[in-house]
Every structure is written in C-alpha cells, then in structure tokens.
Amino acid sequence: METDTIFALASAPGRAGIAVVRISGTRTLTALKALGCTVPSARMATRAKFKHPKTGEILDNGLLLAFAAPHSFTGENVAELHLHGGRAVIDSVLDALSGIEGVRPAEPGEFSRRAFENDKMDLTEAEAIADLVDAETRGQQRQALRQMGGALKEMYDHWRHRLVQALAHLEAVIDFPDEDLPQDVSDKLWGQVADLSASIAAHLNDSHRGERIRSGISIAIIGPPNAGKSSLINMLSQREAAIVSPTPGTTRDVIEVHLDLDGYAVTVADTAGLRDVDDAIEGEGIRRARERAEMADLKLALFDGATYPALDAATLALVDQQTIAIINKSDLLSEAPKGAARFLAISLKTGFGVEQLLKELHEAVRALADSGAAMPLTRVRHRTALEECLAALQRAAVASESELAAEDLRLAARALGRLTGRVDVEEILDAVFRDFCIGK
Ligand SMILES: Nc1nc2c(ncn2[C@@H]2O[C@H](COP(=O)(O)OP(=O)(O)OP(=O)(O)O)[C@@H](O)[C@H]2O)c(=O)[nH]1
Ligand SMILES: [Mg+2]
C-alpha cells in the first residue's frame, strides 16, 4: 500500500555532535537516491555524502542506516540519516527532503502511529515510548521501560482473551439450550468471570501508584505563618525558590518546585501560612493552601518552635496518616517536644534533624510509589477503561437473562480492547498520538 513518505528530525533541535533525520514510507529509497546516496544493505551503517537533489551541492558527509519493511520501527522502509548536528546542515537536509515528490514532513507522533497501525506495538507500548522520552527520574524511566516491553499489553491481552472465551461459552449456552453441553460449562464460565473481576479490581485498587510514578507525587508544605515553610522548600530544592522573611504572611501564592527524590518525581508546594485574616489577597492564598493540602499525596505539617508548646490548631486539624508532622526552630526550644513520636524536631537554621527528615520523606515517597513486583496502572485512560470493564462484568454476573449477560460481557471485552487499541480505535487514536512530538 502506498502511503505518504514522511521525514523528521528525530533528535533535539539545536547544535549537537550528531543529528538524526528519520524517513519512513514506500518512497524512502527514492528519497535516498534523490539525495545522491547509494542504497546501503539493510541495517549496515554506511558512510554517505548527502547532496541537494536540485543543485547537487554536498550538504553533509555522514552516516546512513536503512531498514527494510517490515523489519523496522514503523514496519515500513525506514532510513536514518546521521548528520553533523549543526543548524545549517539540518535545515538544508530537511529542505532537500521536502522538495522530493511524495515525501513530506511528519506530523507529531506519526512514526509511532504507523508502528501501531502496522502492528509493531499496541497503544500501551506506544504510550510507554512517549513516557520514556519524557522520563526525568529513574522511577519514571523504569516504569516506562517495563510498559514498553509489553508488561501492560500482555496482562490486558490475557484478560481480554479470557473474557472472549467466557463469552464464547455463554453464547454456546444461549444458542444450543437443548444440546448436551457439559453440565459445568455455565459454572466454569461464571467462575472465570469472577476471577477476572477480582484481578481487575486488584489492579485498579493500587492507590494510584503507577500514575504517581508517571506524573509525580504531590507534596504540600503547610503550617502557621513564619513556621519556616519557605525555608523548608528552599532547603529541599537547594535554591532560593521562595522568599524567606521574619514577617508573618510573606508567602501568599502556592510556590511549586519539581524534584527528583530518590528516583521518584515529586512536586513540592510551599503555601501561605494558615491564620484568620481580613486581607482578601492573603485570604485567597490561605484558601489555595488548604486546597493544596487536600489534593496532596503527602503533607509536611510544619509547626513554629518559637511558639512551642503552643501548636497551631488549624494546622493540627490537617494532620492525618499521610502527614509528617514537624516542629521547626528546635534551636529555640528549651526542652525537647513532648510526644516526640508524633513530631520530628528540626532546625532549618542549624541543620539539626534535617537528615532524619529527609530519611522519613524518602521512605514516605517510596511507600506511596513503590508497587513491588506487579506492573501498576499508569494512566487515567487505562483506569477509565478498566472501571468500565469491571462494571460491565459485575452487571453480567447478576443479569436476569443470559442474553443480557452476554451483551455486558461484550461491552467488557470492548472496554479492554480499547486499552490496547484493537477495537473502537479511531476515536482514541488522536487522543493518544496528539501528545507525541514530531520525529517520534
Ligand atoms: N531560629 C530559627 N529561625 C528560623 C528557622 N527556620 C526559619 N527561620 C526563620 O523564620 C522566619 C520565617 O521563615 P519562613 O521560611 O519565611 O517562614 P514561612 O513559614 O514561609 O512564613 P510565611 O510565608 O509567612 O507563612 C525567617 O526569618 C527564617 O529565617 C530555624 O530553624 N530557627
Ligand atoms: Mg513562606
């Protein structure tokens, strides 16, 4: 089948040692010839002079790699031009390619989309490529690599296969009520549906670990004015992210920093000190602080040691299981705080207790994100489809008529199929590939 042949700069734009331009499609070899290259053997890196098709001028002396369909990333004929990574070289080669008939620049995500359409990967694997390219921490990288290796695809395909089997058995029961079907067909199939429901429910019930690894764990620093919240975010980010001053009510907006904590992506938010105020702007800041506290996966509740043993009531009210409660300014404390198990005493001024705080913070983050051996759910799109599938399975199990149960099993199978992209694809394809950048 003849499709447009597409090309794009696959490496980052700008100056670099090497730039890679990727070409894919039926006219790939034509394009190489137009550039004055001898077509090399598949998968053999070959020195090549790239020439402008119209002027014959040499644009670069680089390396050429060709992959013959279907043994390529997209499943089509593919070539990679390894150029010197200078702006003029890149621009002139891209310009030369766009002048060749039937060859055009790729849309964002178009290479991966072709790989999907040519059955080189399913949607979860395509999404994992995008995640791997976006990964900023080891945790994100590890998870994306696992998903790219088919960990989710295999699980979802396996579930779908079992579901389709159960559906086939149910249809046999419906279509041949008078035949001598083994007695236990019906029991077996409903046992299978129950097993499947339990597996899906367990996968869904993972406290969003995979999604947290992928998009980051949200941490909010809350506390009364002047407790040292901004000093804490500055210490964690090792830069002056927020203004620190002895004036209570200094911070009003939510200030975010993105950090790599022990391989996990986290977003830490410094917030306005909690207190009753008439000032409308500070009041809005405090509303946002409370909103942040509510959204956060983990709270760092910071109390002001200068007022100890009095502890701010508004902050105390927000302390829950997912909170590390801290008393700052331990340098001002004359006695060690009582209830030491509940409160970690630190001084951001002297550094006392900071090491212990970091240790507890890392442990808390790990506990929130680590999913052990099981491959966790990584995207809301997957969660939605699985919830739909589970609801349909649960309806099927209590349906009054076999025909209604069969329809629900079909809906459940379709929901699983949407996950990997093998049914109802068109509508979700755009949503998945839209987030890709060009050249992927
Ligand atoms: N003695 C002492 N002072 C500290 C310590 N940590 C912070 N401070 C001081 O406490 C004051 C308030 O610190 P900030 O970090 O601005 O406090 P905050 O909680 O962000 O205050 P608001 O933004 O007003 O809510 C500053 O003058 C800091 O230098 C500490 O451990 N010991
Ligand atoms: Mg502050």
Tab-separated table of C-alpha atoms and ligand atoms in Angstrom:
chain	number	residue	atom	x	y	z
A	1	MET	CA	0.000	0.000	0.000
A	2	GLU	CA	1.354	3.392	-0.993
A	3	THR	CA	1.358	5.933	1.837
A	4	ASP	CA	2.992	9.309	2.105
A	5	THR	CA	6.638	9.032	2.916
A	6	ILE	CA	7.389	11.091	5.989
A	7	PHE	CA	10.531	12.559	7.485
A	8	ALA	CA	11.502	14.445	10.606
A	9	LEU	CA	14.413	15.441	12.730
A	10	ALA	CA	14.362	12.679	15.368
A	11	SER	CA	16.960	14.260	17.648
A	12	ALA	CA	16.502	17.511	19.554
A	13	PRO	CA	16.727	20.711	17.541
A	14	GLY	CA	19.797	22.863	18.066
A	15	ARG	CA	23.541	22.392	17.934
A	16	ALA	CA	24.901	18.931	18.768
A	17	GLY	CA	27.555	16.459	17.710
A	18	ILE	CA	25.110	14.393	15.715
A	19	ALA	CA	21.581	14.938	14.446
A	20	VAL	CA	19.374	12.111	13.215
A	21	VAL	CA	16.802	12.565	10.478
A	22	ARG	CA	14.376	9.715	10.092
A	23	ILE	CA	12.488	8.823	6.907
A	24	SER	CA	9.685	6.242	6.665
A	25	GLY	CA	7.445	5.062	3.846
A	26	THR	CA	7.372	3.489	0.424
A	27	ARG	CA	9.442	6.268	-1.162
A	28	THR	CA	12.280	6.065	1.349
A	29	LEU	CA	14.717	4.550	-1.128
A	30	THR	CA	13.663	7.021	-3.827
A	31	ALA	CA	14.425	9.807	-1.362
A	32	LEU	CA	17.876	8.377	-0.634
A	33	LYS	CA	18.658	8.160	-4.340
A	34	ALA	CA	17.451	11.740	-4.800
A	35	LEU	CA	19.998	12.731	-2.140
A	36	GLY	CA	22.663	11.063	-4.240
A	37	CYS	CA	23.192	8.090	-1.903
A	38	THR	CA	23.793	4.533	-2.953
A	39	VAL	CA	21.192	2.476	-1.089
A	40	PRO	CA	23.097	0.508	1.556
A	41	SER	CA	22.401	-3.048	2.735
A	42	ALA	CA	19.740	-3.176	5.423
A	43	ARG	CA	20.994	-2.427	8.938
A	44	MET	CA	24.555	-1.716	7.783
A	45	ALA	CA	25.847	1.673	8.808
A	46	THR	CA	27.434	3.211	5.722
A	47	ARG	CA	29.312	6.428	5.065
A	48	ALA	CA	27.328	8.663	2.740
A	49	LYS	CA	27.527	12.065	1.117
A	50	PHE	CA	24.142	13.752	1.133
A	51	LYS	CA	23.635	16.049	-1.844
A	52	HIS	CA	20.938	18.538	-2.677
A	53	PRO	CA	18.692	16.925	-5.338
A	54	LYS	CA	18.464	20.116	-7.408
A	55	THR	CA	21.885	21.713	-7.121
A	56	GLY	CA	23.997	18.614	-6.473
A	57	GLU	CA	25.749	20.558	-3.712
A	58	ILE	CA	27.121	18.427	-0.869
A	59	LEU	CA	25.137	19.121	2.314
A	60	ASP	CA	26.938	16.745	4.656
A	61	ASN	CA	29.212	13.759	4.801
A	62	GLY	CA	27.614	11.461	7.360
A	63	LEU	CA	26.272	8.031	8.099
A	64	LEU	CA	23.318	6.221	6.581
A	65	LEU	CA	21.283	3.369	8.044
A	66	ALA	CA	18.438	1.682	6.202
A	67	PHE	CA	15.813	-0.774	7.458
A	68	ALA	CA	13.737	-2.809	5.025
A	69	ALA	CA	9.999	-3.278	5.646
A	70	PRO	CA	8.626	-4.887	7.729
A	71	HIS	CA	11.709	-5.093	9.955
A	72	SER	CA	11.751	-1.522	11.108
A	73	PHE	CA	10.289	0.676	13.843
A	74	THR	CA	7.289	1.665	11.722
A	75	GLY	CA	7.078	-1.585	9.760
A	76	GLU	CA	7.761	0.415	6.580
A	77	ASN	CA	11.008	1.084	4.761
A	78	VAL	CA	12.948	3.357	7.080
A	79	ALA	CA	16.196	5.287	6.738
A	80	GLU	CA	18.159	7.175	9.330
A	81	LEU	CA	20.499	9.932	8.229
A	82	HIS	CA	23.128	10.600	10.887
A	83	LEU	CA	24.266	14.125	10.189
A	84	HIS	CA	26.586	16.572	11.862
A	85	GLY	CA	24.325	18.391	14.294
A	86	GLY	CA	24.661	21.943	13.013
A	87	ARG	CA	21.704	24.152	12.209
A	88	ALA	CA	22.673	24.784	8.582
A	89	VAL	CA	23.307	21.089	7.903
A	90	ILE	CA	19.984	20.052	9.431
A	91	ASP	CA	17.979	22.793	7.740
A	92	SER	CA	19.474	22.109	4.320
A	93	VAL	CA	18.856	18.343	4.525
A	94	LEU	CA	15.259	18.843	5.690
A	95	ASP	CA	14.772	21.354	2.904
A	96	ALA	CA	16.200	18.918	0.354
A	97	LEU	CA	13.851	16.165	1.569
A	98	SER	CA	10.757	18.334	1.400
A	99	GLY	CA	11.499	19.047	-2.247
A	100	ILE	CA	11.198	15.358	-3.187
A	101	GLU	CA	7.852	14.329	-4.617
A	102	GLY	CA	5.647	12.189	-2.365
A	103	VAL	CA	7.795	12.993	0.676
A	104	ARG	CA	6.563	15.334	3.410
A	105	PRO	CA	7.354	16.362	6.998
A	106	ALA	CA	5.848	14.055	9.635
A	107	GLU	CA	3.036	15.074	11.960
A	108	PRO	CA	3.629	14.755	15.724
A	109	GLY	CA	3.635	11.079	16.701
A	110	GLU	CA	3.243	9.909	13.123
A	111	PHE	CA	6.131	7.410	13.187
A	112	SER	CA	4.712	5.713	16.296
A	113	ARG	CA	1.216	5.814	14.846
A	114	ARG	CA	2.425	3.940	11.800
A	115	ALA	CA	4.166	1.427	14.054
A	116	PHE	CA	0.844	0.902	15.825
A	117	GLU	CA	-1.097	0.626	12.571
A	118	ASN	CA	1.410	-1.902	11.254
A	119	ASP	CA	1.013	-3.997	14.426
A	120	LYS	CA	4.504	-3.275	15.685
A	121	MET	CA	3.101	-2.277	19.067
A	122	ASP	CA	-0.158	-1.748	20.887
A	123	LEU	CA	-1.348	1.510	22.407
A	124	THR	CA	0.122	0.884	25.864
A	125	GLU	CA	3.545	0.316	24.280
A	126	ALA	CA	3.180	3.458	22.162
A	127	GLU	CA	2.262	5.426	25.272
A	128	ALA	CA	5.307	3.986	27.017
A	129	ILE	CA	7.588	5.392	24.302
A	130	ALA	CA	6.183	8.851	24.972
A	131	ASP	CA	6.654	8.288	28.711
A	132	LEU	CA	10.241	7.108	28.261
A	133	VAL	CA	11.140	10.174	26.230
A	134	ASP	CA	9.518	12.371	28.891
A	135	ALA	CA	11.014	10.460	31.849
A	136	GLU	CA	13.033	12.673	34.175
A	137	THR	CA	13.618	10.273	37.058
A	138	ARG	CA	14.826	6.704	37.380
A	139	GLY	CA	11.388	5.646	38.647
A	140	GLN	CA	9.659	7.036	35.567
A	141	GLN	CA	12.290	5.523	33.303
A	142	ARG	CA	11.997	2.076	34.890
A	143	GLN	CA	8.214	2.085	34.663
A	144	ALA	CA	8.168	3.300	31.050
A	145	LEU	CA	10.689	0.637	30.015
A	146	ARG	CA	8.607	-2.087	31.593
A	147	GLN	CA	5.481	-0.881	29.866
A	148	MET	CA	7.335	-0.519	26.572
A	149	GLY	CA	8.422	-4.128	26.957
A	150	GLY	CA	4.758	-5.125	26.883
A	151	ALA	CA	4.069	-5.647	30.603
A	152	LEU	CA	0.650	-3.968	30.434
A	153	LYS	CA	-0.156	-5.203	26.953
A	154	GLU	CA	0.381	-8.819	27.964
A	155	MET	CA	-1.792	-8.504	31.040
A	156	TYR	CA	-4.620	-6.685	29.264
A	157	ASP	CA	-4.497	-9.021	26.248
A	158	HIS	CA	-4.588	-12.012	28.546
A	159	TRP	CA	-7.647	-10.659	30.339
A	160	ARG	CA	-9.370	-9.931	27.061
A	161	HIS	CA	-8.607	-13.423	25.813
A	162	ARG	CA	-10.163	-14.986	28.928
A	163	LEU	CA	-13.182	-12.735	28.602
A	164	VAL	CA	-13.726	-13.625	24.971
A	165	GLN	CA	-13.513	-17.289	25.941
A	166	ALA	CA	-16.143	-16.849	28.650
A	167	LEU	CA	-18.327	-15.012	26.157
A	168	ALA	CA	-17.983	-17.826	23.636
A	169	HIS	CA	-19.088	-20.336	26.266
A	170	LEU	CA	-22.046	-18.198	27.258
A	171	GLU	CA	-23.093	-17.898	23.635
A	172	ALA	CA	-22.886	-21.653	23.274
A	173	VAL	CA	-25.226	-21.999	26.265
A	174	ILE	CA	-27.638	-19.481	24.695
A	175	ASP	CA	-27.531	-20.874	21.161
A	176	PHE	CA	-27.766	-24.545	21.997
A	177	PRO	CA	-30.023	-24.770	25.049
A	178	ASP	CA	-31.167	-28.253	24.132
A	179	GLU	CA	-27.805	-29.711	23.258
A	180	ASP	CA	-25.851	-31.896	25.578
A	181	LEU	CA	-23.402	-29.275	26.778
A	182	PRO	CA	-21.387	-30.450	29.737
A	183	GLN	CA	-23.192	-29.526	32.957
A	184	ASP	CA	-20.438	-27.406	34.269
A	185	VAL	CA	-19.940	-25.044	31.281
A	186	SER	CA	-22.058	-22.390	32.898
A	187	ASP	CA	-20.421	-22.775	36.334
A	188	LYS	CA	-16.980	-22.655	34.809
A	189	LEU	CA	-17.633	-19.556	32.782
A	190	TRP	CA	-19.040	-17.622	35.723
A	191	GLY	CA	-16.107	-18.765	37.835
A	192	GLN	CA	-13.836	-17.334	35.168
A	193	VAL	CA	-15.734	-14.042	35.096
A	194	ALA	CA	-15.453	-13.806	38.890
A	195	ASP	CA	-11.676	-14.455	38.759
A	196	LEU	CA	-11.245	-11.844	36.097
A	197	SER	CA	-13.276	-9.290	38.049
A	198	ALA	CA	-11.087	-9.909	41.086
A	199	SER	CA	-7.862	-9.449	39.073
A	200	ILE	CA	-9.094	-6.210	37.528
A	201	ALA	CA	-10.332	-4.901	40.877
A	202	ALA	CA	-6.930	-5.621	42.461
A	203	HIS	CA	-5.136	-3.854	39.612
A	204	LEU	CA	-7.431	-0.829	39.974
A	205	ASN	CA	-7.033	-0.775	43.731
A	206	ASP	CA	-3.359	0.232	43.731
A	207	SER	CA	-3.740	3.694	45.316
A	208	HIS	CA	-2.654	5.265	42.007
A	209	ARG	CA	0.968	4.163	42.414
A	210	GLY	CA	1.791	3.907	38.732
A	211	GLU	CA	0.070	7.158	37.911
A	212	ARG	CA	2.051	8.784	40.733
A	213	ILE	CA	5.348	7.495	39.397
A	214	ARG	CA	4.454	8.755	35.953
A	215	SER	CA	3.143	12.210	36.803
A	216	GLY	CA	4.850	12.798	40.116
A	217	ILE	CA	3.930	12.661	43.787
A	218	SER	CA	2.324	15.785	45.153
A	219	ILE	CA	3.669	17.080	48.478
A	220	ALA	CA	2.274	20.165	50.276
A	221	ILE	CA	4.086	22.086	52.990
A	222	ILE	CA	1.517	23.588	55.345
A	223	GLY	CA	1.657	25.355	58.690
A	224	PRO	CA	1.149	28.624	60.511
A	225	PRO	CA	2.807	31.839	59.270
A	226	ASN	CA	6.509	32.130	59.998
A	227	ALA	CA	6.990	28.433	60.832
A	228	GLY	CA	9.708	28.152	58.182
A	229	LYS	CA	7.739	26.613	55.300
A	230	SER	CA	9.541	28.647	52.672
A	231	SER	CA	12.869	27.885	54.357
A	232	LEU	CA	11.961	24.205	54.049
A	233	ILE	CA	11.128	24.301	50.323
A	234	ASN	CA	14.369	26.193	49.734
A	235	MET	CA	16.303	23.547	51.629
A	236	LEU	CA	14.622	20.725	49.676
A	237	SER	CA	15.174	22.351	46.300
A	238	GLN	CA	18.609	23.724	47.264
A	239	ARG	CA	17.811	27.108	45.819
A	240	GLU	CA	16.006	30.287	46.796
A	241	ALA	CA	12.678	29.224	45.309
A	242	ALA	CA	10.583	31.168	47.856
A	243	ILE	CA	11.079	34.413	49.764
A	244	VAL	CA	12.017	33.879	53.416
A	245	SER	CA	11.421	36.723	55.881
A	246	PRO	CA	10.598	37.235	59.560
A	247	THR	CA	7.329	38.934	58.525
A	248	PRO	CA	4.424	36.527	59.059
A	249	GLY	CA	2.317	36.198	55.910
A	250	THR	CA	5.219	36.517	53.452
A	251	THR	CA	4.134	33.700	51.154
A	252	ARG	CA	0.753	34.136	49.536
A	253	ASP	CA	0.801	32.199	46.278
A	254	VAL	CA	1.456	28.491	46.011
A	255	ILE	CA	5.103	28.028	45.004
A	256	GLU	CA	5.939	24.741	43.301
A	257	VAL	CA	9.236	23.024	42.757
A	258	HIS	CA	9.764	19.771	40.874
A	259	LEU	CA	12.319	17.447	42.397
A	260	ASP	CA	13.822	14.041	41.884
A	261	LEU	CA	13.643	12.399	45.312
A	262	ASP	CA	15.468	9.107	45.314
A	263	GLY	CA	14.440	8.426	41.720
A	264	TYR	CA	10.828	9.477	42.143
A	265	ALA	CA	9.354	12.617	40.614
A	266	VAL	CA	7.762	14.857	43.229
A	267	THR	CA	6.177	18.269	43.162
A	268	VAL	CA	6.611	20.144	46.432
A	269	ALA	CA	4.335	23.117	47.105
A	270	ASP	CA	5.084	25.901	49.590
A	271	THR	CA	1.890	27.588	50.741
A	272	ALA	CA	0.627	30.615	52.640
A	273	GLY	CA	0.669	30.318	56.440
A	274	LEU	CA	-2.716	29.342	57.873
A	275	ARG	CA	-4.327	32.043	60.028
A	276	ASP	CA	-7.543	34.101	60.209
A	277	VAL	CA	-7.127	37.262	58.175
A	278	ASP	CA	-9.181	40.158	56.835
A	279	ASP	CA	-6.808	40.744	53.964
A	280	ALA	CA	-8.515	39.452	50.801
A	281	ILE	CA	-5.297	38.548	48.995
A	282	GLU	CA	-3.783	36.657	51.897
A	283	GLY	CA	-7.205	35.033	52.438
A	284	GLU	CA	-7.134	33.726	48.862
A	285	GLY	CA	-3.613	32.417	49.463
A	286	ILE	CA	-4.819	30.530	52.534
A	287	ARG	CA	-7.760	29.085	50.575
A	288	ARG	CA	-5.270	27.818	47.988
A	289	ALA	CA	-3.057	26.409	50.738
A	290	ARG	CA	-5.968	24.368	52.088
A	291	GLU	CA	-6.882	23.201	48.602
A	292	ARG	CA	-3.295	22.055	48.060
A	293	ALA	CA	-3.259	20.233	51.381
A	294	GLU	CA	-6.386	18.374	50.364
A	295	MET	CA	-5.016	17.366	46.936
A	296	ALA	CA	-1.599	16.351	48.181
A	297	ASP	CA	-0.444	12.731	48.382
A	298	LEU	CA	1.712	13.703	51.345
A	299	LYS	CA	1.679	16.698	53.703
A	300	LEU	CA	4.581	18.197	55.585
A	301	ALA	CA	2.932	19.993	58.516
A	302	LEU	CA	5.427	22.470	59.883
A	303	PHE	CA	4.900	23.984	63.351
A	304	ASP	CA	6.720	27.004	64.716
A	305	GLY	CA	9.095	26.056	67.544
A	306	ALA	CA	9.171	29.712	68.614
A	307	THR	CA	5.620	29.393	69.974
A	308	TYR	CA	6.122	25.917	71.483
A	309	PRO	CA	4.451	24.344	73.484
A	310	ALA	CA	1.506	26.081	71.753
A	311	LEU	CA	0.858	24.319	68.417
A	312	ASP	CA	-1.241	25.907	65.699
A	313	ALA	CA	-4.750	24.410	65.844
A	314	ALA	CA	-5.604	24.979	62.162
A	315	THR	CA	-2.513	23.006	61.119
A	316	LEU	CA	-3.057	20.287	63.723
A	317	ALA	CA	-6.537	19.735	62.295
A	318	LEU	CA	-4.981	18.830	58.919
A	319	VAL	CA	-2.551	16.246	60.297
A	320	ASP	CA	-3.551	12.745	59.168
A	321	GLN	CA	-1.959	9.401	58.235
A	322	GLN	CA	-0.320	10.913	55.173
A	323	THR	CA	1.391	13.690	57.106
A	324	ILE	CA	4.865	14.139	58.504
A	325	ALA	CA	4.447	16.498	61.479
A	326	ILE	CA	7.493	18.636	62.134
A	327	ILE	CA	8.432	21.246	64.724
A	328	ASN	CA	10.918	23.700	63.250
A	329	LYS	CA	13.283	26.085	65.051
A	330	SER	CA	14.429	23.440	67.510
A	331	ASP	CA	17.311	25.821	68.229
A	332	LEU	CA	14.774	27.987	70.087
A	333	LEU	CA	13.335	25.116	72.152
A	334	SER	CA	14.429	24.965	75.754
A	335	GLU	CA	13.059	21.442	76.182
A	336	ALA	CA	12.593	18.532	73.759
A	337	PRO	CA	8.994	18.465	72.453
A	338	LYS	CA	6.665	16.075	74.234
A	339	GLY	CA	5.043	13.344	72.177
A	340	ALA	CA	8.318	13.068	70.298
A	341	ALA	CA	6.983	10.102	68.317
A	342	ARG	CA	4.422	12.344	66.632
A	343	PHE	CA	6.663	15.275	65.943
A	344	LEU	CA	10.030	15.476	64.317
A	345	ALA	CA	12.081	18.322	65.761
A	346	ILE	CA	14.313	20.091	63.258
A	347	SER	CA	16.110	23.367	62.829
A	348	LEU	CA	16.393	24.713	59.315
A	349	LYS	CA	18.784	27.258	60.754
A	350	THR	CA	21.332	24.858	62.292
A	351	GLY	CA	20.509	21.775	60.213
A	352	PHE	CA	19.556	19.753	63.284
A	353	GLY	CA	17.213	16.840	62.422
A	354	VAL	CA	17.276	17.608	58.695
A	355	GLU	CA	18.913	14.321	57.826
A	356	GLN	CA	16.224	12.413	59.723
A	357	LEU	CA	13.503	14.427	57.966
A	358	LEU	CA	14.962	13.588	54.545
A	359	LYS	CA	15.101	9.929	55.514
A	360	GLU	CA	11.438	9.899	56.556
A	361	LEU	CA	10.469	11.847	53.457
A	362	HIS	CA	12.200	9.370	51.158
A	363	GLU	CA	10.559	6.467	52.955
A	364	ALA	CA	7.120	8.057	52.663
A	365	VAL	CA	7.621	8.737	48.956
A	366	ARG	CA	8.769	5.207	48.340
A	367	ALA	CA	5.765	3.833	50.210
A	368	LEU	CA	3.457	5.925	48.046
A	369	ALA	CA	5.001	4.932	44.741
A	370	ASP	CA	6.538	1.504	45.020
A	371	SER	CA	4.255	-1.179	43.683
A	372	GLY	CA	6.571	-4.118	44.219
A	373	ALA	CA	6.595	-6.751	41.522
A	374	ALA	CA	3.236	-6.060	39.879
A	375	MET	CA	3.118	-3.702	36.910
A	376	PRO	CA	0.894	-0.843	38.048
A	377	LEU	CA	-1.715	1.112	36.169
A	378	THR	CA	-0.066	4.168	34.660
A	379	ARG	CA	-2.718	6.352	33.060
A	380	VAL	CA	-6.184	7.699	33.686
A	381	ARG	CA	-7.168	6.455	30.230
A	382	HIS	CA	-6.419	2.891	31.351
A	383	ARG	CA	-8.198	3.354	34.665
A	384	THR	CA	-11.369	4.602	32.959
A	385	ALA	CA	-11.467	1.666	30.544
A	386	LEU	CA	-10.838	-0.865	33.320
A	387	GLU	CA	-13.520	0.645	35.535
A	388	GLU	CA	-15.951	0.382	32.653
A	389	CYS	CA	-14.916	-3.220	32.061
A	390	LEU	CA	-15.329	-4.132	35.717
A	391	ALA	CA	-18.763	-2.502	35.944
A	392	ALA	CA	-19.911	-4.480	32.888
A	393	LEU	CA	-18.562	-7.733	34.369
A	394	GLN	CA	-20.385	-7.074	37.620
A	395	ARG	CA	-23.627	-6.356	35.750
A	396	ALA	CA	-23.189	-9.534	33.722
A	397	ALA	CA	-22.798	-11.643	36.859
A	398	VAL	CA	-26.208	-10.593	38.182
A	399	ALA	CA	-28.089	-10.265	34.863
A	400	SER	CA	-31.519	-11.862	34.843
A	401	GLU	CA	-31.173	-13.252	31.314
A	402	SER	CA	-28.256	-14.882	29.552
A	403	GLU	CA	-28.696	-12.577	26.543
A	404	LEU	CA	-28.282	-9.511	28.747
A	405	ALA	CA	-25.255	-11.060	30.436
A	406	ALA	CA	-23.699	-11.742	27.020
A	407	GLU	CA	-24.202	-8.124	25.976
A	408	ASP	CA	-22.440	-6.954	29.150
A	409	LEU	CA	-19.543	-9.335	28.557
A	410	ARG	CA	-19.258	-7.937	25.048
A	411	LEU	CA	-19.130	-4.401	26.466
A	412	ALA	CA	-16.478	-5.510	28.955
A	413	ALA	CA	-14.374	-7.035	26.156
A	414	ARG	CA	-14.710	-3.868	24.130
A	415	ALA	CA	-13.506	-1.772	27.073
A	416	LEU	CA	-10.397	-3.985	27.356
A	417	GLY	CA	-9.868	-3.796	23.605
A	418	ARG	CA	-9.878	-0.017	23.772
A	419	LEU	CA	-6.987	-0.185	26.220
A	420	THR	CA	-4.663	-1.840	23.758
A	421	GLY	CA	-6.323	-0.223	20.760
A	422	ARG	CA	-7.636	-3.215	18.918
A	423	VAL	CA	-11.297	-2.138	18.773
A	424	ASP	CA	-13.053	1.198	18.539
A	425	VAL	CA	-9.675	2.576	17.733
A	426	GLU	CA	-10.179	5.677	15.650
A	427	GLU	CA	-11.720	7.835	18.341
A	428	ILE	CA	-8.906	7.224	20.802
A	429	LEU	CA	-6.000	7.253	18.374
A	430	ASP	CA	-5.972	11.011	18.061
A	431	ALA	CA	-6.026	11.425	21.818
A	432	VAL	CA	-3.051	9.092	22.270
A	433	PHE	CA	-0.795	10.338	19.495
A	434	ARG	CA	-1.601	14.016	19.910
A	435	ASP	CA	0.805	14.238	22.854
A	436	PHE	CA	3.769	12.961	20.865
A	437	CYS	CA	6.326	15.307	19.492
A	438	ILE	CA	7.432	15.320	15.900
A	439	GLY	CA	10.011	12.735	14.911
A	440	LYS	CA	8.895	10.086	17.392
B	1	LIG	N1	15.715	30.455	64.755
B	1	LIG	C1	15.264	29.890	63.644
B	1	LIG	N2	14.703	30.655	62.705
B	1	LIG	C2	14.261	30.055	61.591
B	1	LIG	C3	14.395	28.672	61.372
B	1	LIG	N3	13.867	28.365	60.171
B	1	LIG	C4	13.418	29.528	59.634
B	1	LIG	N4	13.657	30.553	60.489
B	1	LIG	C5	13.315	31.980	60.291
B	1	LIG	O1	11.912	32.113	60.448
B	1	LIG	C6	11.440	33.191	59.650
B	1	LIG	C7	10.276	32.730	58.790
B	1	LIG	O2	10.724	31.782	57.829
B	1	LIG	P1	9.923	31.480	56.510
B	1	LIG	O3	10.592	30.330	55.866
B	1	LIG	O4	9.758	32.705	55.700
B	1	LIG	O5	8.548	31.048	57.133
B	1	LIG	P2	7.166	30.702	56.412
B	1	LIG	O6	6.543	29.583	57.149
B	1	LIG	O7	7.388	30.510	54.944
B	1	LIG	O8	6.323	32.019	56.662
B	1	LIG	P3	5.071	32.618	55.833
B	1	LIG	O9	5.432	32.613	54.387
B	1	LIG	O10	4.935	33.971	56.364
B	1	LIG	O11	3.898	31.760	56.145
B	1	LIG	C8	12.623	33.652	58.821
B	1	LIG	O12	13.178	34.811	59.424
B	1	LIG	C9	13.591	32.490	58.901
B	1	LIG	O13	14.937	32.881	58.762
B	1	LIG	C10	15.020	27.899	62.396
B	1	LIG	O14	15.196	26.679	62.325
B	1	LIG	N5	15.430	28.563	63.513
B	2	MG	MG	6.671	31.444	53.347
